[in-house]
PDB file of C-alpha atoms in Angstrom:
ATOM      1  CA  UNK A   1      73.127 134.452  37.687  1.00 46.00           C
ATOM      2  CA  UNK A   2      74.782 137.740  36.652  1.00 41.00           C
ATOM      3  CA  UNK A   3      78.535 138.033  36.685  1.00 47.00           C
ATOM      4  CA  UNK A   4      78.447 140.673  39.424  1.00 44.00           C
ATOM      5  CA  UNK A   5      76.241 138.512  41.659  1.00 36.00           C
ATOM      6  CA  UNK A   6      78.513 135.527  41.075  1.00 39.00           C
ATOM      7  CA  UNK A   7      81.528 137.579  42.058  1.00 43.00           C
ATOM      8  CA  UNK A   8      79.780 138.730  45.257  1.00 44.00           C
ATOM      9  CA  UNK A   9      78.906 135.108  46.159  1.00 43.00           C
ATOM     10  CA  UNK A  10      82.496 134.027  45.590  1.00 41.00           C
ATOM     11  CA  UNK A  11      83.688 136.887  47.751  1.00 43.00           C
ATOM     12  CA  UNK A  12      81.255 135.882  50.482  1.00 46.00           C
ATOM     13  CA  UNK A  13      82.525 132.273  50.418  1.00 41.00           C
ATOM     14  CA  UNK A  14      86.128 133.430  50.516  1.00 45.00           C
ATOM     15  CA  UNK A  15      85.380 135.732  53.420  1.00 45.00           C
ATOM     16  CA  UNK A  16      83.605 132.981  55.348  1.00 39.00           C
ATOM     17  CA  UNK A  17      86.529 130.604  54.763  1.00 45.00           C
ATOM     18  CA  UNK A  18      88.957 133.204  56.061  1.00 39.00           C
ATOM     19  CA  UNK A  19      86.794 133.834  59.136  1.00 37.00           C
ATOM     20  CA  UNK A  20      86.627 130.120  59.943  1.00 38.00           C
ATOM     21  CA  UNK A  21      90.365 129.796  59.564  1.00 38.00           C
ATOM     22  CA  UNK A  22      90.899 132.664  61.998  1.00 36.00           C
ATOM     23  CA  UNK A  23      88.585 131.043  64.536  1.00 37.00           C
ATOM     24  CA  UNK A  24      90.000 127.524  64.284  1.00 35.00           C
ATOM     25  CA  UNK A  25      93.724 128.154  64.080  1.00 34.00           C
ATOM     26  CA  UNK A  26      94.081 129.708  67.562  1.00 35.00           C
ATOM     27  CA  UNK A  27      92.515 126.569  69.024  1.00 36.00           C
ATOM     28  CA  UNK A  28      95.227 124.333  67.634  1.00 37.00           C
ATOM     29  CA  UNK A  29      98.135 124.020  70.072  1.00 36.00           C
ATOM     30  CA  UNK A  30     101.613 124.403  68.597  1.00 37.00           C
ATOM     31  CA  UNK A  31     103.318 121.068  68.053  1.00 38.00           C
ATOM     32  CA  UNK A  32     106.097 121.893  70.502  1.00 38.00           C
ATOM     33  CA  UNK A  33     103.603 122.617  73.333  1.00 36.00           C
ATOM     34  CA  UNK A  34     101.793 119.257  73.226  1.00 41.00           C
ATOM     35  CA  UNK A  35     101.544 117.296  76.489  1.00 35.00           C
ATOM     36  CA  UNK A  36     104.317 114.684  76.519  1.00 41.00           C
ATOM     37  CA  UNK A  37     103.350 111.024  76.497  1.00 38.00           C
ATOM     38  CA  UNK A  38     103.697 109.205  79.835  1.00 36.00           C
ATOM     39  CA  UNK A  39     106.962 107.345  80.173  1.00 36.00           C
ATOM     40  CA  UNK A  40     108.318 104.565  82.351  1.00 37.00           C
ATOM     41  CA  UNK A  41     109.482 107.318  84.708  1.00 45.00           C
ATOM     42  CA  UNK A  42     105.931 108.520  85.408  1.00 50.00           C
ATOM     43  CA  UNK A  43     105.309 108.528  89.196  1.00 55.00           C
ATOM     44  CA  UNK A  44     103.479 105.599  90.787  1.00 55.00           C
ATOM     45  CA  UNK A  45     105.044 102.967  88.552  1.00 88.00           C
ATOM     46  CA  UNK A  46     106.185 100.489  91.217  1.00 98.00           C
ATOM     47  CA  UNK A  47     104.828  99.209  94.501  1.00 98.00           C
ATOM     48  CA  UNK A  48     107.458 101.269  96.292  1.00 98.00           C
ATOM     49  CA  UNK A  49     105.548 104.431  95.354  1.00 97.00           C
ATOM     50  CA  UNK A  50     102.619 103.454  97.585  1.00 98.00           C
ATOM     51  CA  UNK A  51     102.022 103.516 101.303  1.00 98.00           C
ATOM     52  CA  UNK A  52      99.736 101.792 103.795  1.00 99.00           C
ATOM     53  CA  UNK A  53      99.014 102.447 107.461  1.00 99.00           C
ATOM     54  CA  UNK A  54      99.911  99.674 109.892  1.00 99.00           C
ATOM     55  CA  UNK A  55      97.283  97.909 111.967  1.00 99.00           C
ATOM     56  CA  UNK A  56      98.597 100.015 114.879  1.00 98.00           C
ATOM     57  CA  UNK A  57      98.084 103.275 112.995  1.00 99.00           C
ATOM     58  CA  UNK A  58     101.664 104.004 111.907  1.00 99.00           C
ATOM     59  CA  UNK A  59     102.778 104.951 108.370  1.00 99.00           C
ATOM     60  CA  UNK A  60     103.985 101.994 106.297  1.00 99.00           C
ATOM     61  CA  UNK A  61     105.591 103.153 103.038  1.00 98.00           C
ATOM     62  CA  UNK A  62     106.322 100.187 100.796  1.00 98.00           C
ATOM     63  CA  UNK A  63     109.634 101.791  99.839  1.00 98.00           C
ATOM     64  CA  UNK A  64     110.798 100.580 103.247  1.00 98.00           C
ATOM     65  CA  UNK A  65     110.778  97.098 101.692  1.00 99.00           C
ATOM     66  CA  UNK A  66     112.954  98.031  98.708  1.00 98.00           C
ATOM     67  CA  UNK A  67     115.384  95.192  98.052  1.00 98.00           C
ATOM     68  CA  UNK A  68     113.022  92.629  99.572  1.00 99.00           C
ATOM     69  CA  UNK A  69     110.396  90.324  98.086  1.00 99.00           C
ATOM     70  CA  UNK A  70     106.920  91.109  99.415  1.00 99.00           C
ATOM     71  CA  UNK A  71     103.854  88.849  99.420  1.00 99.00           C
ATOM     72  CA  UNK A  72     100.780  91.074  99.826  1.00 99.00           C
ATOM     73  CA  UNK A  73      97.666  89.188 100.960  1.00 99.00           C
ATOM     74  CA  UNK A  74      94.170  90.582 101.583  1.00 99.00           C
ATOM     75  CA  UNK A  75      92.947  88.806 104.704  1.00 99.00           C
ATOM     76  CA  UNK A  76      89.738  88.191 106.660  1.00 99.00           C
ATOM     77  CA  UNK A  77      88.971  86.588 110.024  1.00 99.00           C
ATOM     78  CA  UNK A  78      85.691  84.843 109.167  1.00 98.00           C
ATOM     79  CA  UNK A  79      86.497  83.244 105.835  1.00 99.00           C
ATOM     80  CA  UNK A  80      86.845  79.646 104.750  1.00 98.00           C
ATOM     81  CA  UNK A  81      90.406  80.564 103.748  1.00 99.00           C
ATOM     82  CA  UNK A  82      91.260  82.066 107.156  1.00 99.00           C
ATOM     83  CA  UNK A  83      93.321  78.964 108.116  1.00 99.00           C
ATOM     84  CA  UNK A  84      95.807  80.146 105.461  1.00 99.00           C
ATOM     85  CA  UNK A  85      97.093  82.504 108.155  1.00 99.00           C
ATOM     86  CA  UNK A  86      98.982  79.514 109.546  1.00 99.00           C
ATOM     87  CA  UNK A  87     100.688  78.875 106.226  1.00 99.00           C
ATOM     88  CA  UNK A  88     101.499  82.559 105.775  1.00 99.00           C
ATOM     89  CA  UNK A  89     103.159  82.673 109.190  1.00 99.00           C
ATOM     90  CA  UNK A  90     105.159  79.559 108.303  1.00 99.00           C
ATOM     91  CA  UNK A  91     106.207  81.089 104.969  1.00 99.00           C
ATOM     92  CA  UNK A  92     107.319  84.240 106.771  1.00 98.00           C
ATOM     93  CA  UNK A  93     109.344  82.296 109.315  1.00 99.00           C
ATOM     94  CA  UNK A  94     110.978  80.185 106.605  1.00 98.00           C
ATOM     95  CA  UNK A  95     112.067  82.997 104.282  1.00 99.00           C
ATOM     96  CA  UNK A  96     112.230  86.209 106.302  1.00 98.00           C
ATOM     97  CA  UNK A  97     115.986  85.918 106.885  1.00 98.00           C
ATOM     98  CA  UNK A  98     116.452  85.646 103.125  1.00 98.00           C
ATOM     99  CA  UNK A  99     114.459  88.803 102.458  1.00 98.00           C
ATOM    100  CA  UNK A 100     110.772  87.845 102.246  1.00 99.00           C
ATOM    101  CA  UNK A 101     108.128  90.072 103.801  1.00 99.00           C
ATOM    102  CA  UNK A 102     104.565  88.813 104.207  1.00 99.00           C
ATOM    103  CA  UNK A 103     102.144  91.743 104.410  1.00 99.00           C
ATOM    104  CA  UNK A 104      98.599  91.088 105.599  1.00 99.00           C
ATOM    105  CA  UNK A 105      95.947  93.541 104.405  1.00 99.00           C
ATOM    106  CA  UNK A 106      92.622  93.089 106.236  1.00 99.00           C
ATOM    107  CA  UNK A 107      89.581  93.827 104.082  1.00 99.00           C
ATOM    108  CA  UNK A 108      85.831  93.582 104.554  1.00 99.00           C
ATOM    109  CA  UNK A 109      85.107  93.618 100.813  1.00 99.00           C
ATOM    110  CA  UNK A 110      84.020  90.009 100.437  1.00 99.00           C
ATOM    111  CA  UNK A 111      80.802  88.947 102.180  1.00 98.00           C
ATOM    112  CA  UNK A 112      81.595  91.166 105.159  1.00 98.00           C
ATOM    113  CA  UNK A 113      84.018  88.580 106.535  1.00 99.00           C
ATOM    114  CA  UNK A 114      86.286  91.105 108.282  1.00 99.00           C
ATOM    115  CA  UNK A 115      83.835  93.237 110.312  1.00 98.00           C
ATOM    116  CA  UNK A 116      86.012  93.894 113.359  1.00 98.00           C
ATOM    117  CA  UNK A 117      88.153  96.853 114.325  1.00 99.00           C
ATOM    118  CA  UNK A 118      91.915  96.872 113.832  1.00 99.00           C
ATOM    119  CA  UNK A 119      92.383  96.021 117.508  1.00 99.00           C
ATOM    120  CA  UNK A 120      90.012  93.053 117.207  1.00 99.00           C
ATOM    121  CA  UNK A 121      91.693  91.834 114.033  1.00 99.00           C
ATOM    122  CA  UNK A 122      95.136  92.031 115.621  1.00 99.00           C
ATOM    123  CA  UNK A 123      93.973  90.135 118.700  1.00 99.00           C
ATOM    124  CA  UNK A 124      92.335  87.444 116.564  1.00 99.00           C
ATOM    125  CA  UNK A 125      95.492  86.932 114.511  1.00 99.00           C
ATOM    126  CA  UNK A 126      97.764  86.878 117.551  1.00 98.00           C
ATOM    127  CA  UNK A 127      95.645  84.560 119.683  1.00 99.00           C
ATOM    128  CA  UNK A 128      94.693  82.082 116.972  1.00 99.00           C
ATOM    129  CA  UNK A 129      97.723  82.047 114.664  1.00 99.00           C
ATOM    130  CA  UNK A 130     100.574  83.807 116.516  1.00 99.00           C
ATOM    131  CA  UNK A 131     100.912  86.195 113.588  1.00 99.00           C
ATOM    132  CA  UNK A 132     103.880  88.538 113.805  1.00 98.00           C
ATOM    133  CA  UNK A 133     104.373  89.540 110.186  1.00 99.00           C
ATOM    134  CA  UNK A 134     103.378  93.131 109.277  1.00 99.00           C
ATOM    135  CA  UNK A 135      99.693  93.919 108.880  1.00 99.00           C
ATOM    136  CA  UNK A 136      97.925  97.050 107.694  1.00 99.00           C
ATOM    137  CA  UNK A 137      94.782  98.793 108.760  1.00 99.00           C
ATOM    138  CA  UNK A 138      91.578  97.564 107.120  1.00 99.00           C
ATOM    139  CA  UNK A 139      91.198  98.825 103.536  1.00 99.00           C
ATOM    140  CA  UNK A 140      89.196  98.163 100.396  1.00 99.00           C
ATOM    141  CA  UNK A 141      90.932  96.071  97.733  1.00 99.00           C
ATOM    142  CA  UNK A 142      88.445  96.191  94.852  1.00 97.00           C
ATOM    143  CA  UNK A 143      86.385  98.609  92.804  1.00 95.00           C
ATOM    144  CA  UNK A 144      86.570 102.383  92.762  1.00 96.00           C
ATOM    145  CA  UNK A 145      87.323 102.511  96.489  1.00 97.00           C
ATOM    146  CA  UNK A 146      90.330 100.185  96.233  1.00 98.00           C
ATOM    147  CA  UNK A 147      93.531 101.250  97.967  1.00 98.00           C
ATOM    148  CA  UNK A 148      95.895 102.783  95.352  1.00 97.00           C
ATOM    149  CA  UNK A 149      98.277  99.822  95.630  1.00 98.00           C
ATOM    150  CA  UNK A 150      95.487  97.455  94.608  1.00 98.00           C
ATOM    151  CA  UNK A 151      94.398  99.693  91.733  1.00 97.00           C
ATOM    152  CA  UNK A 152      98.012  99.691  90.521  1.00 97.00           C
ATOM    153  CA  UNK A 153      98.415  95.923  90.937  1.00 98.00           C
ATOM    154  CA  UNK A 154      95.276  95.274  88.906  1.00 97.00           C
ATOM    155  CA  UNK A 155      96.535  97.598  86.185  1.00 96.00           C
ATOM    156  CA  UNK A 156      99.886  95.821  86.141  1.00 97.00           C
ATOM    157  CA  UNK A 157      98.499  92.288  86.157  1.00 97.00           C
ATOM    158  CA  UNK A 158      95.331  92.808  84.133  1.00 96.00           C
ATOM    159  CA  UNK A 159      91.679  92.148  84.950  1.00 95.00           C
ATOM    160  CA  UNK A 160      92.187  88.519  85.928  1.00 97.00           C
ATOM    161  CA  UNK A 161      94.759  89.501  88.548  1.00 98.00           C
ATOM    162  CA  UNK A 162      92.244  91.473  90.635  1.00 98.00           C
ATOM    163  CA  UNK A 163      91.228  89.887  93.965  1.00 98.00           C
ATOM    164  CA  UNK A 164      88.076  87.805  93.629  1.00 98.00           C
ATOM    165  CA  UNK A 165      87.975  86.820  97.314  1.00 99.00           C
ATOM    166  CA  UNK A 166      89.922  86.935 100.558  1.00 99.00           C
ATOM    167  CA  UNK A 167      93.527  85.672 100.650  1.00 99.00           C
ATOM    168  CA  UNK A 168      94.385  86.703  97.108  1.00 99.00           C
ATOM    169  CA  UNK A 169      98.150  87.123  96.798  1.00 99.00           C
ATOM    170  CA  UNK A 170     100.422  89.547  94.947  1.00 99.00           C
ATOM    171  CA  UNK A 171     104.154  88.857  94.817  1.00 99.00           C
ATOM    172  CA  UNK A 172     106.278  91.987  94.529  1.00 99.00           C
ATOM    173  CA  UNK A 173     109.944  91.778  93.574  1.00 99.00           C
ATOM    174  CA  UNK A 174     112.876  93.591  95.217  1.00 98.00           C
ATOM    175  CA  UNK A 175     112.595  96.344  92.581  1.00 98.00           C
ATOM    176  CA  UNK A 176     108.934  96.979  93.388  1.00 98.00           C
ATOM    177  CA  UNK A 177     107.568  95.366  90.228  1.00 98.00           C
ATOM    178  CA  UNK A 178     104.706  92.881  90.206  1.00 98.00           C
ATOM    179  CA  UNK A 179     106.269  89.431  89.818  1.00 98.00           C
ATOM    180  CA  UNK A 180     103.190  87.201  89.967  1.00 98.00           C
ATOM    181  CA  UNK A 181      99.778  86.794  91.556  1.00 99.00           C
ATOM    182  CA  UNK A 182      97.927  83.839  93.052  1.00 99.00           C
ATOM    183  CA  UNK A 183      94.241  83.272  93.690  1.00 98.00           C
ATOM    184  CA  UNK A 184      92.713  82.482  97.066  1.00 99.00           C
ATOM    185  CA  UNK A 185      92.817  78.800  96.150  1.00 99.00           C
ATOM    186  CA  UNK A 186      96.626  78.814  96.142  1.00 99.00           C
ATOM    187  CA  UNK A 187      97.774  77.941  99.646  1.00 99.00           C
ATOM    188  CA  UNK A 188     100.923  79.511 101.095  1.00 99.00           C
ATOM    189  CA  UNK A 189     102.701  76.147 100.982  1.00 98.00           C
ATOM    190  CA  UNK A 190     101.793  75.521  97.325  1.00 99.00           C
ATOM    191  CA  UNK A 191     104.795  74.486  95.256  1.00 99.00           C
ATOM    192  CA  UNK A 192     104.199  77.122  92.569  1.00 98.00           C
ATOM    193  CA  UNK A 193     104.009  79.944  95.104  1.00 99.00           C
ATOM    194  CA  UNK A 194     107.151  78.837  96.923  1.00 98.00           C
ATOM    195  CA  UNK A 195     108.972  78.432  93.614  1.00 98.00           C
ATOM    196  CA  UNK A 196     108.040  82.006  92.669  1.00 99.00           C
ATOM    197  CA  UNK A 197     109.275  83.245  96.046  1.00 99.00           C
ATOM    198  CA  UNK A 198     112.545  81.346  95.623  1.00 98.00           C
ATOM    199  CA  UNK A 199     113.100  82.822  92.155  1.00 98.00           C
ATOM    200  CA  UNK A 200     112.446  86.341  93.370  1.00 98.00           C
ATOM    201  CA  UNK A 201     114.764  85.958  96.349  1.00 98.00           C
ATOM    202  CA  UNK A 202     117.472  84.552  94.100  1.00 96.00           C
ATOM    203  CA  UNK A 203     117.300  87.660  91.944  1.00 86.00           C
TER     204      UNK A 203
END
């Protein structure tokens, strides 16, 4: 290769390198304009950032329960665990004056065991179990369609904390943080559940 041809090739390579640099550099964002990492102050970090609708169709922001311990339970009227309603009502009556809220969340996600309307669900709970703790409208509690509270609770507690059936329980502390969770098998009068409630109420 002649010296002149070699020089032209080197010039071509240098020119190509310069062109690439001009194309790539504008794509790189300046360091001081990078998107900040999420922090603990990012919105939707506690249960108090979420809201339900009551079984009667009224807004139910969970921030209304700030300072209280809340047991959130996905319920169903035609489930083998439906008798747990009785224990939930008893738990509510025992601890409500100390700051416990039991929140029933009807869901038809598991085997279609909550097919009725909100009015039918309310009547069933009132007639059969004299339920008077707060209840929400019927929502989904699993998968992509899950209510935002349930998506958050699963993220906070991990995969195993997601509801696997009706009457799964999330315990939320006075500050809105997830304290603990209990499977459907854990009855409302179970010693470990009551102990967790007592600890949360004690602060």
